[in-house]
Amino acid sequence: MRKIIKLQDLDCASCAAKIESAIAKLDGVIDVKVNFMGQRMTLEAPDEQFDDVLVKAQKAARKIESDLVFLG
């Protein structure tokens, strides 16, 4: 499954790159792209694992950018 998630309060391109790198290392992630200018993240993971991978991705992202909001 591939899903585009809108982000809010992503402060800089460097943080976006760090978040993308951290999420890419998580188990179950097939592909991830974090777009600073578009304030969105595209996440791909197996259908049966997607919700768990998304929760892990949110936790990893908030370690880097604590006020980051995932809008769906």
JSON list of N, CA and C in Angstrom, two decimals:
[
{"chain": "A", "resi": 1, "resn": "MET", "atom": "N", "xyz": [0.84, -1.17, 0.00]},
{"chain": "A", "resi": 1, "resn": "MET", "atom": "CA", "xyz": [0.00, 0.00, 0.00]},
{"chain": "A", "resi": 1, "resn": "MET", "atom": "C", "xyz": [0.88, 1.23, 0.00]},
{"chain": "A", "resi": 2, "resn": "ARG", "atom": "N", "xyz": [0.47, 2.21, -0.77]},
{"chain": "A", "resi": 2, "resn": "ARG", "atom": "CA", "xyz": [1.17, 3.49, -0.83]},
{"chain": "A", "resi": 2, "resn": "ARG", "atom": "C", "xyz": [0.17, 4.57, -0.43]},
{"chain": "A", "resi": 3, "resn": "LYS", "atom": "N", "xyz": [0.60, 5.44, 0.48]},
{"chain": "A", "resi": 3, "resn": "LYS", "atom": "CA", "xyz": [-0.29, 6.48, 0.96]},
{"chain": "A", "resi": 3, "resn": "LYS", "atom": "C", "xyz": [0.46, 7.80, 1.07]},
{"chain": "A", "resi": 4, "resn": "ILE", "atom": "N", "xyz": [-0.22, 8.88, 0.70]},
{"chain": "A", "resi": 4, "resn": "ILE", "atom": "CA", "xyz": [0.34, 10.22, 0.85]},
{"chain": "A", "resi": 4, "resn": "ILE", "atom": "C", "xyz": [-0.25, 10.83, 2.11]},
{"chain": "A", "resi": 5, "resn": "ILE", "atom": "N", "xyz": [0.62, 11.27, 3.00]},
{"chain": "A", "resi": 5, "resn": "ILE", "atom": "CA", "xyz": [0.21, 11.83, 4.27]},
{"chain": "A", "resi": 5, "resn": "ILE", "atom": "C", "xyz": [0.63, 13.29, 4.33]},
{"chain": "A", "resi": 6, "resn": "LYS", "atom": "N", "xyz": [-0.32, 14.17, 4.57]},
{"chain": "A", "resi": 6, "resn": "LYS", "atom": "CA", "xyz": [0.00, 15.60, 4.69]},
{"chain": "A", "resi": 6, "resn": "LYS", "atom": "C", "xyz": [0.66, 15.84, 6.04]},
{"chain": "A", "resi": 7, "resn": "LEU", "atom": "N", "xyz": [1.62, 16.75, 6.02]},
{"chain": "A", "resi": 7, "resn": "LEU", "atom": "CA", "xyz": [2.37, 17.08, 7.22]},
{"chain": "A", "resi": 7, "resn": "LEU", "atom": "C", "xyz": [2.16, 18.56, 7.55]},
{"chain": "A", "resi": 8, "resn": "GLN", "atom": "N", "xyz": [2.29, 18.86, 8.82]},
{"chain": "A", "resi": 8, "resn": "GLN", "atom": "CA", "xyz": [2.20, 20.25, 9.26]},
{"chain": "A", "resi": 8, "resn": "GLN", "atom": "C", "xyz": [3.36, 20.53, 10.21]},
{"chain": "A", "resi": 9, "resn": "ASP", "atom": "N", "xyz": [3.95, 21.69, 10.09]},
{"chain": "A", "resi": 9, "resn": "ASP", "atom": "CA", "xyz": [5.06, 22.13, 10.94]},
{"chain": "A", "resi": 9, "resn": "ASP", "atom": "C", "xyz": [6.37, 21.39, 10.68]},
{"chain": "A", "resi": 10, "resn": "LEU", "atom": "N", "xyz": [6.59, 20.98, 9.44]},
{"chain": "A", "resi": 10, "resn": "LEU", "atom": "CA", "xyz": [7.89, 20.47, 9.04]},
{"chain": "A", "resi": 10, "resn": "LEU", "atom": "C", "xyz": [8.74, 21.69, 8.73]},
{"chain": "A", "resi": 11, "resn": "ASP", "atom": "N", "xyz": [9.77, 21.93, 9.56]},
{"chain": "A", "resi": 11, "resn": "ASP", "atom": "CA", "xyz": [10.45, 23.22, 9.56]},
{"chain": "A", "resi": 11, "resn": "ASP", "atom": "C", "xyz": [11.54, 23.44, 8.52]},
{"chain": "A", "resi": 12, "resn": "CYS", "atom": "N", "xyz": [12.21, 22.38, 8.09]},
{"chain": "A", "resi": 12, "resn": "CYS", "atom": "CA", "xyz": [13.30, 22.62, 7.15]},
{"chain": "A", "resi": 12, "resn": "CYS", "atom": "C", "xyz": [13.59, 21.39, 6.29]},
{"chain": "A", "resi": 13, "resn": "ALA", "atom": "N", "xyz": [14.26, 21.63, 5.18]},
{"chain": "A", "resi": 13, "resn": "ALA", "atom": "CA", "xyz": [14.58, 20.56, 4.25]},
{"chain": "A", "resi": 13, "resn": "ALA", "atom": "C", "xyz": [15.56, 19.56, 4.87]},
{"chain": "A", "resi": 14, "resn": "SER", "atom": "N", "xyz": [16.45, 20.04, 5.71]},
{"chain": "A", "resi": 14, "resn": "SER", "atom": "CA", "xyz": [17.39, 19.15, 6.38]},
{"chain": "A", "resi": 14, "resn": "SER", "atom": "C", "xyz": [16.66, 18.17, 7.30]},
{"chain": "A", "resi": 15, "resn": "CYS", "atom": "N", "xyz": [15.67, 18.68, 8.03]},
{"chain": "A", "resi": 15, "resn": "CYS", "atom": "CA", "xyz": [14.87, 17.80, 8.91]},
{"chain": "A", "resi": 15, "resn": "CYS", "atom": "C", "xyz": [14.10, 16.78, 8.07]},
{"chain": "A", "resi": 16, "resn": "ALA", "atom": "N", "xyz": [13.57, 17.21, 6.94]},
{"chain": "A", "resi": 16, "resn": "ALA", "atom": "CA", "xyz": [12.84, 16.30, 6.05]},
{"chain": "A", "resi": 16, "resn": "ALA", "atom": "C", "xyz": [13.75, 15.16, 5.60]},
{"chain": "A", "resi": 17, "resn": "ALA", "atom": "N", "xyz": [14.98, 15.49, 5.25]},
{"chain": "A", "resi": 17, "resn": "ALA", "atom": "CA", "xyz": [15.94, 14.46, 4.81]},
{"chain": "A", "resi": 17, "resn": "ALA", "atom": "C", "xyz": [16.28, 13.50, 5.95]},
{"chain": "A", "resi": 18, "resn": "LYS", "atom": "N", "xyz": [16.45, 14.04, 7.16]},
{"chain": "A", "resi": 18, "resn": "LYS", "atom": "CA", "xyz": [16.75, 13.18, 8.32]},
{"chain": "A", "resi": 18, "resn": "LYS", "atom": "C", "xyz": [15.58, 12.26, 8.63]},
{"chain": "A", "resi": 19, "resn": "ILE", "atom": "N", "xyz": [14.36, 12.80, 8.54]},
{"chain": "A", "resi": 19, "resn": "ILE", "atom": "CA", "xyz": [13.16, 11.99, 8.79]},
{"chain": "A", "resi": 19, "resn": "ILE", "atom": "C", "xyz": [13.04, 10.89, 7.75]},
{"chain": "A", "resi": 20, "resn": "GLU", "atom": "N", "xyz": [13.25, 11.24, 6.49]},
{"chain": "A", "resi": 20, "resn": "GLU", "atom": "CA", "xyz": [13.17, 10.25, 5.41]},
{"chain": "A", "resi": 20, "resn": "GLU", "atom": "C", "xyz": [14.18, 9.13, 5.64]},
{"chain": "A", "resi": 21, "resn": "SER", "atom": "N", "xyz": [15.39, 9.48, 6.01]},
{"chain": "A", "resi": 21, "resn": "SER", "atom": "CA", "xyz": [16.43, 8.49, 6.25]},
{"chain": "A", "resi": 21, "resn": "SER", "atom": "C", "xyz": [16.07, 7.58, 7.43]},
{"chain": "A", "resi": 22, "resn": "ALA", "atom": "N", "xyz": [15.56, 8.15, 8.51]},
{"chain": "A", "resi": 22, "resn": "ALA", "atom": "CA", "xyz": [15.20, 7.36, 9.69]},
{"chain": "A", "resi": 22, "resn": "ALA", "atom": "C", "xyz": [14.05, 6.40, 9.38]},
{"chain": "A", "resi": 23, "resn": "ILE", "atom": "N", "xyz": [13.04, 6.87, 8.67]},
{"chain": "A", "resi": 23, "resn": "ILE", "atom": "CA", "xyz": [11.89, 6.03, 8.35]},
{"chain": "A", "resi": 23, "resn": "ILE", "atom": "C", "xyz": [12.28, 4.93, 7.37]},
{"chain": "A", "resi": 24, "resn": "ALA", "atom": "N", "xyz": [13.16, 5.23, 6.43]},
{"chain": "A", "resi": 24, "resn": "ALA", "atom": "CA", "xyz": [13.58, 4.24, 5.44]},
{"chain": "A", "resi": 24, "resn": "ALA", "atom": "C", "xyz": [14.24, 3.02, 6.10]},
{"chain": "A", "resi": 25, "resn": "LYS", "atom": "N", "xyz": [14.81, 3.19, 7.29]},
{"chain": "A", "resi": 25, "resn": "LYS", "atom": "CA", "xyz": [15.49, 2.10, 7.99]},
{"chain": "A", "resi": 25, "resn": "LYS", "atom": "C", "xyz": [14.54, 1.21, 8.78]},
{"chain": "A", "resi": 26, "resn": "LEU", "atom": "N", "xyz": [13.28, 1.61, 8.92]},
{"chain": "A", "resi": 26, "resn": "LEU", "atom": "CA", "xyz": [12.33, 0.84, 9.71]},
{"chain": "A", "resi": 26, "resn": "LEU", "atom": "C", "xyz": [11.93, -0.45, 8.99]},
{"chain": "A", "resi": 27, "resn": "ASP", "atom": "N", "xyz": [11.70, -1.50, 9.77]},
{"chain": "A", "resi": 27, "resn": "ASP", "atom": "CA", "xyz": [11.22, -2.76, 9.22]},
{"chain": "A", "resi": 27, "resn": "ASP", "atom": "C", "xyz": [9.86, -2.57, 8.59]},
{"chain": "A", "resi": 28, "resn": "GLY", "atom": "N", "xyz": [9.68, -3.11, 7.40]},
{"chain": "A", "resi": 28, "resn": "GLY", "atom": "CA", "xyz": [8.40, -3.05, 6.71]},
{"chain": "A", "resi": 28, "resn": "GLY", "atom": "C", "xyz": [8.26, -1.91, 5.72]},
{"chain": "A", "resi": 29, "resn": "VAL", "atom": "N", "xyz": [9.17, -0.95, 5.78]},
{"chain": "A", "resi": 29, "resn": "VAL", "atom": "CA", "xyz": [9.09, 0.19, 4.84]},
{"chain": "A", "resi": 29, "resn": "VAL", "atom": "C", "xyz": [9.65, -0.24, 3.49]},
{"chain": "A", "resi": 30, "resn": "ILE", "atom": "N", "xyz": [8.82, -0.13, 2.47]},
{"chain": "A", "resi": 30, "resn": "ILE", "atom": "CA", "xyz": [9.26, -0.43, 1.11]},
{"chain": "A", "resi": 30, "resn": "ILE", "atom": "C", "xyz": [9.89, 0.81, 0.50]},
{"chain": "A", "resi": 31, "resn": "ASP", "atom": "N", "xyz": [9.22, 1.96, 0.68]},
{"chain": "A", "resi": 31, "resn": "ASP", "atom": "CA", "xyz": [9.72, 3.22, 0.14]},
{"chain": "A", "resi": 31, "resn": "ASP", "atom": "C", "xyz": [9.13, 4.37, 0.95]},
{"chain": "A", "resi": 32, "resn": "VAL", "atom": "N", "xyz": [9.88, 5.44, 1.09]},
{"chain": "A", "resi": 32, "resn": "VAL", "atom": "CA", "xyz": [9.38, 6.65, 1.75]},
{"chain": "A", "resi": 32, "resn": "VAL", "atom": "C", "xyz": [10.03, 7.86, 1.09]},
{"chain": "A", "resi": 33, "resn": "LYS", "atom": "N", "xyz": [9.23, 8.89, 0.92]},
{"chain": "A", "resi": 33, "resn": "LYS", "atom": "CA", "xyz": [9.72, 10.17, 0.41]},
{"chain": "A", "resi": 33, "resn": "LYS", "atom": "C", "xyz": [9.09, 11.25, 1.28]},
{"chain": "A", "resi": 34, "resn": "VAL", "atom": "N", "xyz": [9.89, 12.16, 1.79]},
{"chain": "A", "resi": 34, "resn": "VAL", "atom": "CA", "xyz": [9.39, 13.28, 2.56]},
{"chain": "A", "resi": 34, "resn": "VAL", "atom": "C", "xyz": [9.67, 14.54, 1.75]},
{"chain": "A", "resi": 35, "resn": "ASN", "atom": "N", "xyz": [8.62, 15.26, 1.41]},
{"chain": "A", "resi": 35, "resn": "ASN", "atom": "CA", "xyz": [8.71, 16.45, 0.58]},
{"chain": "A", "resi": 35, "resn": "ASN", "atom": "C", "xyz": [8.51, 17.69, 1.44]},
{"chain": "A", "resi": 36, "resn": "PHE", "atom": "N", "xyz": [9.59, 18.42, 1.69]},
{"chain": "A", "resi": 36, "resn": "PHE", "atom": "CA", "xyz": [9.52, 19.61, 2.53]},
{"chain": "A", "resi": 36, "resn": "PHE", "atom": "C", "xyz": [8.65, 20.70, 1.90]},
{"chain": "A", "resi": 37, "resn": "MET", "atom": "N", "xyz": [8.87, 20.99, 0.64]},
{"chain": "A", "resi": 37, "resn": "MET", "atom": "CA", "xyz": [8.11, 22.06, -0.03]},
{"chain": "A", "resi": 37, "resn": "MET", "atom": "C", "xyz": [6.62, 21.74, -0.09]},
{"chain": "A", "resi": 38, "resn": "GLY", "atom": "N", "xyz": [6.29, 20.50, -0.33]},
{"chain": "A", "resi": 38, "resn": "GLY", "atom": "CA", "xyz": [4.89, 20.10, -0.42]},
{"chain": "A", "resi": 38, "resn": "GLY", "atom": "C", "xyz": [4.27, 19.74, 0.92]},
{"chain": "A", "resi": 39, "resn": "GLN", "atom": "N", "xyz": [5.11, 19.69, 1.97]},
{"chain": "A", "resi": 39, "resn": "GLN", "atom": "CA", "xyz": [4.64, 19.33, 3.31]},
{"chain": "A", "resi": 39, "resn": "GLN", "atom": "C", "xyz": [3.86, 18.02, 3.29]},
{"chain": "A", "resi": 40, "resn": "ARG", "atom": "N", "xyz": [4.49, 16.99, 2.69]},
{"chain": "A", "resi": 40, "resn": "ARG", "atom": "CA", "xyz": [3.83, 15.68, 2.63]},
{"chain": "A", "resi": 40, "resn": "ARG", "atom": "C", "xyz": [4.87, 14.56, 2.65]},
{"chain": "A", "resi": 41, "resn": "MET", "atom": "N", "xyz": [4.37, 13.39, 3.02]},
{"chain": "A", "resi": 41, "resn": "MET", "atom": "CA", "xyz": [5.20, 12.20, 3.03]},
{"chain": "A", "resi": 41, "resn": "MET", "atom": "C", "xyz": [4.47, 11.11, 2.26]},
{"chain": "A", "resi": 42, "resn": "THR", "atom": "N", "xyz": [5.19, 10.43, 1.39]},
{"chain": "A", "resi": 42, "resn": "THR", "atom": "CA", "xyz": [4.65, 9.28, 0.70]},
{"chain": "A", "resi": 42, "resn": "THR", "atom": "C", "xyz": [5.29, 8.05, 1.32]},
{"chain": "A", "resi": 43, "resn": "LEU", "atom": "N", "xyz": [4.44, 7.17, 1.85]},
{"chain": "A", "resi": 43, "resn": "LEU", "atom": "CA", "xyz": [4.92, 5.98, 2.54]},
{"chain": "A", "resi": 43, "resn": "LEU", "atom": "C", "xyz": [4.36, 4.74, 1.86]},
{"chain": "A", "resi": 44, "resn": "GLU", "atom": "N", "xyz": [5.24, 3.78, 1.59]},
{"chain": "A", "resi": 44, "resn": "GLU", "atom": "CA", "xyz": [4.82, 2.51, 1.01]},
{"chain": "A", "resi": 44, "resn": "GLU", "atom": "C", "xyz": [5.27, 1.38, 1.92]},
{"chain": "A", "resi": 45, "resn": "ALA", "atom": "N", "xyz": [4.31, 0.50, 2.25]},
{"chain": "A", "resi": 45, "resn": "ALA", "atom": "CA", "xyz": [4.58, -0.66, 3.10]},
{"chain": "A", "resi": 45, "resn": "ALA", "atom": "C", "xyz": [3.57, -1.74, 2.73]},
{"chain": "A", "resi": 46, "resn": "PRO", "atom": "N", "xyz": [3.85, -3.00, 3.10]},
{"chain": "A", "resi": 46, "resn": "PRO", "atom": "CA", "xyz": [2.89, -4.06, 2.81]},
{"chain": "A", "resi": 46, "resn": "PRO", "atom": "C", "xyz": [1.53, -3.75, 3.44]},
{"chain": "A", "resi": 47, "resn": "ASP", "atom": "N", "xyz": [0.46, -4.10, 2.73]},
{"chain": "A", "resi": 47, "resn": "ASP", "atom": "CA", "xyz": [-0.90, -3.79, 3.18]},
{"chain": "A", "resi": 47, "resn": "ASP", "atom": "C", "xyz": [-1.15, -4.24, 4.62]},
{"chain": "A", "resi": 48, "resn": "GLU", "atom": "N", "xyz": [-0.77, -5.46, 4.94]},
{"chain": "A", "resi": 48, "resn": "GLU", "atom": "CA", "xyz": [-1.06, -6.02, 6.26]},
{"chain": "A", "resi": 48, "resn": "GLU", "atom": "C", "xyz": [-0.24, -5.39, 7.38]},
{"chain": "A", "resi": 49, "resn": "GLN", "atom": "N", "xyz": [0.83, -4.68, 7.04]},
{"chain": "A", "resi": 49, "resn": "GLN", "atom": "CA", "xyz": [1.69, -4.04, 8.04]},
{"chain": "A", "resi": 49, "resn": "GLN", "atom": "C", "xyz": [1.58, -2.53, 8.04]},
{"chain": "A", "resi": 50, "resn": "PHE", "atom": "N", "xyz": [0.80, -1.97, 7.13]},
{"chain": "A", "resi": 50, "resn": "PHE", "atom": "CA", "xyz": [0.85, -0.53, 6.90]},
{"chain": "A", "resi": 50, "resn": "PHE", "atom": "C", "xyz": [0.58, 0.29, 8.17]},
{"chain": "A", "resi": 51, "resn": "ASP", "atom": "N", "xyz": [-0.48, -0.05, 8.89]},
{"chain": "A", "resi": 51, "resn": "ASP", "atom": "CA", "xyz": [-0.83, 0.74, 10.08]},
{"chain": "A", "resi": 51, "resn": "ASP", "atom": "C", "xyz": [0.28, 0.72, 11.13]},
{"chain": "A", "resi": 52, "resn": "ASP", "atom": "N", "xyz": [0.89, -0.43, 11.34]},
{"chain": "A", "resi": 52, "resn": "ASP", "atom": "CA", "xyz": [1.98, -0.54, 12.31]},
{"chain": "A", "resi": 52, "resn": "ASP", "atom": "C", "xyz": [3.21, 0.25, 11.85]},
{"chain": "A", "resi": 53, "resn": "VAL", "atom": "N", "xyz": [3.51, 0.16, 10.56]},
{"chain": "A", "resi": 53, "resn": "VAL", "atom": "CA", "xyz": [4.65, 0.89, 10.01]},
{"chain": "A", "resi": 53, "resn": "VAL", "atom": "C", "xyz": [4.41, 2.40, 10.12]},
{"chain": "A", "resi": 54, "resn": "LEU", "atom": "N", "xyz": [3.18, 2.84, 9.89]},
{"chain": "A", "resi": 54, "resn": "LEU", "atom": "CA", "xyz": [2.87, 4.26, 9.99]},
{"chain": "A", "resi": 54, "resn": "LEU", "atom": "C", "xyz": [3.08, 4.77, 11.42]},
{"chain": "A", "resi": 55, "resn": "VAL", "atom": "N", "xyz": [2.66, 4.01, 12.40]},
{"chain": "A", "resi": 55, "resn": "VAL", "atom": "CA", "xyz": [2.86, 4.40, 13.80]},
{"chain": "A", "resi": 55, "resn": "VAL", "atom": "C", "xyz": [4.35, 4.51, 14.12]},
{"chain": "A", "resi": 56, "resn": "LYS", "atom": "N", "xyz": [5.13, 3.53, 13.67]},
{"chain": "A", "resi": 56, "resn": "LYS", "atom": "CA", "xyz": [6.58, 3.57, 13.88]},
{"chain": "A", "resi": 56, "resn": "LYS", "atom": "C", "xyz": [7.21, 4.77, 13.16]},
{"chain": "A", "resi": 57, "resn": "ALA", "atom": "N", "xyz": [6.72, 5.07, 11.95]},
{"chain": "A", "resi": 57, "resn": "ALA", "atom": "CA", "xyz": [7.24, 6.20, 11.18]},
{"chain": "A", "resi": 57, "resn": "ALA", "atom": "C", "xyz": [6.94, 7.52, 11.89]},
{"chain": "A", "resi": 58, "resn": "GLN", "atom": "N", "xyz": [5.75, 7.64, 12.45]},
{"chain": "A", "resi": 58, "resn": "GLN", "atom": "CA", "xyz": [5.40, 8.86, 13.19]},
{"chain": "A", "resi": 58, "resn": "GLN", "atom": "C", "xyz": [6.30, 9.05, 14.40]},
{"chain": "A", "resi": 59, "resn": "LYS", "atom": "N", "xyz": [6.55, 7.98, 15.14]},
{"chain": "A", "resi": 59, "resn": "LYS", "atom": "CA", "xyz": [7.42, 8.06, 16.30]},
{"chain": "A", "resi": 59, "resn": "LYS", "atom": "C", "xyz": [8.84, 8.46, 15.91]},
{"chain": "A", "resi": 60, "resn": "ALA", "atom": "N", "xyz": [9.34, 7.84, 14.83]},
{"chain": "A", "resi": 60, "resn": "ALA", "atom": "CA", "xyz": [10.70, 8.15, 14.36]},
{"chain": "A", "resi": 60, "resn": "ALA", "atom": "C", "xyz": [10.79, 9.61, 13.91]},
{"chain": "A", "resi": 61, "resn": "ALA", "atom": "N", "xyz": [9.77, 10.09, 13.22]},
{"chain": "A", "resi": 61, "resn": "ALA", "atom": "CA", "xyz": [9.77, 11.46, 12.73]},
{"chain": "A", "resi": 61, "resn": "ALA", "atom": "C", "xyz": [9.72, 12.47, 13.88]},
{"chain": "A", "resi": 62, "resn": "ARG", "atom": "N", "xyz": [8.95, 12.16, 14.89]},
{"chain": "A", "resi": 62, "resn": "ARG", "atom": "CA", "xyz": [8.81, 13.09, 16.02]},
{"chain": "A", "resi": 62, "resn": "ARG", "atom": "C", "xyz": [10.06, 13.14, 16.90]},
{"chain": "A", "resi": 63, "resn": "LYS", "atom": "N", "xyz": [10.92, 12.14, 16.80]},
{"chain": "A", "resi": 63, "resn": "LYS", "atom": "CA", "xyz": [12.20, 12.21, 17.51]},
{"chain": "A", "resi": 63, "resn": "LYS", "atom": "C", "xyz": [13.08, 13.29, 16.88]},
{"chain": "A", "resi": 64, "resn": "ILE", "atom": "N", "xyz": [12.88, 13.53, 15.61]},
{"chain": "A", "resi": 64, "resn": "ILE", "atom": "CA", "xyz": [13.67, 14.53, 14.89]},
{"chain": "A", "resi": 64, "resn": "ILE", "atom": "C", "xyz": [12.98, 15.89, 14.89]},
{"chain": "A", "resi": 65, "resn": "GLU", "atom": "N", "xyz": [11.68, 15.89, 14.70]},
{"chain": "A", "resi": 65, "resn": "GLU", "atom": "CA", "xyz": [10.88, 17.12, 14.61]},
{"chain": "A", "resi": 65, "resn": "GLU", "atom": "C", "xyz": [9.69, 16.95, 15.56]},
{"chain": "A", "resi": 66, "resn": "SER", "atom": "N", "xyz": [9.87, 17.35, 16.82]},
{"chain": "A", "resi": 66, "resn": "SER", "atom": "CA", "xyz": [8.90, 17.02, 17.86]},
{"chain": "A", "resi": 66, "resn": "SER", "atom": "C", "xyz": [7.52, 17.62, 17.68]},
{"chain": "A", "resi": 67, "resn": "ASP", "atom": "N", "xyz": [7.41, 18.74, 16.99]},
{"chain": "A", "resi": 67, "resn": "ASP", "atom": "CA", "xyz": [6.10, 19.38, 16.81]},
{"chain": "A", "resi": 67, "resn": "ASP", "atom": "C", "xyz": [5.44, 19.03, 15.47]},
{"chain": "A", "resi": 68, "resn": "LEU", "atom": "N", "xyz": [5.98, 18.04, 14.77]},
{"chain": "A", "resi": 68, "resn": "LEU", "atom": "CA", "xyz": [5.44, 17.62, 13.49]},
{"chain": "A", "resi": 68, "resn": "LEU", "atom": "C", "xyz": [4.04, 17.00, 13.67]},
{"chain": "A", "resi": 69, "resn": "VAL", "atom": "N", "xyz": [3.11, 17.40, 12.81]},
{"chain": "A", "resi": 69, "resn": "VAL", "atom": "CA", "xyz": [1.74, 16.89, 12.87]},
{"chain": "A", "resi": 69, "resn": "VAL", "atom": "C", "xyz": [1.44, 16.12, 11.59]},
{"chain": "A", "resi": 70, "resn": "PHE", "atom": "N", "xyz": [0.90, 14.92, 11.73]},
{"chain": "A", "resi": 70, "resn": "PHE", "atom": "CA", "xyz": [0.49, 14.09, 10.60]},
{"chain": "A", "resi": 70, "resn": "PHE", "atom": "C", "xyz": [-1.01, 14.29, 10.41]},
{"chain": "A", "resi": 71, "resn": "LEU", "atom": "N", "xyz": [-1.41, 14.78, 9.24]},
{"chain": "A", "resi": 71, "resn": "LEU", "atom": "CA", "xyz": [-2.81, 15.13, 9.00]},
{"chain": "A", "resi": 71, "resn": "LEU", "atom": "C", "xyz": [-3.59, 14.05, 8.28]},
{"chain": "A", "resi": 72, "resn": "GLY", "atom": "N", "xyz": [-2.99, 12.96, 7.95]},
{"chain": "A", "resi": 72, "resn": "GLY", "atom": "CA", "xyz": [-3.75, 11.88, 7.31]},
{"chain": "A", "resi": 72, "resn": "GLY", "atom": "C", "xyz": [-3.30, 11.58, 5.92]}
]
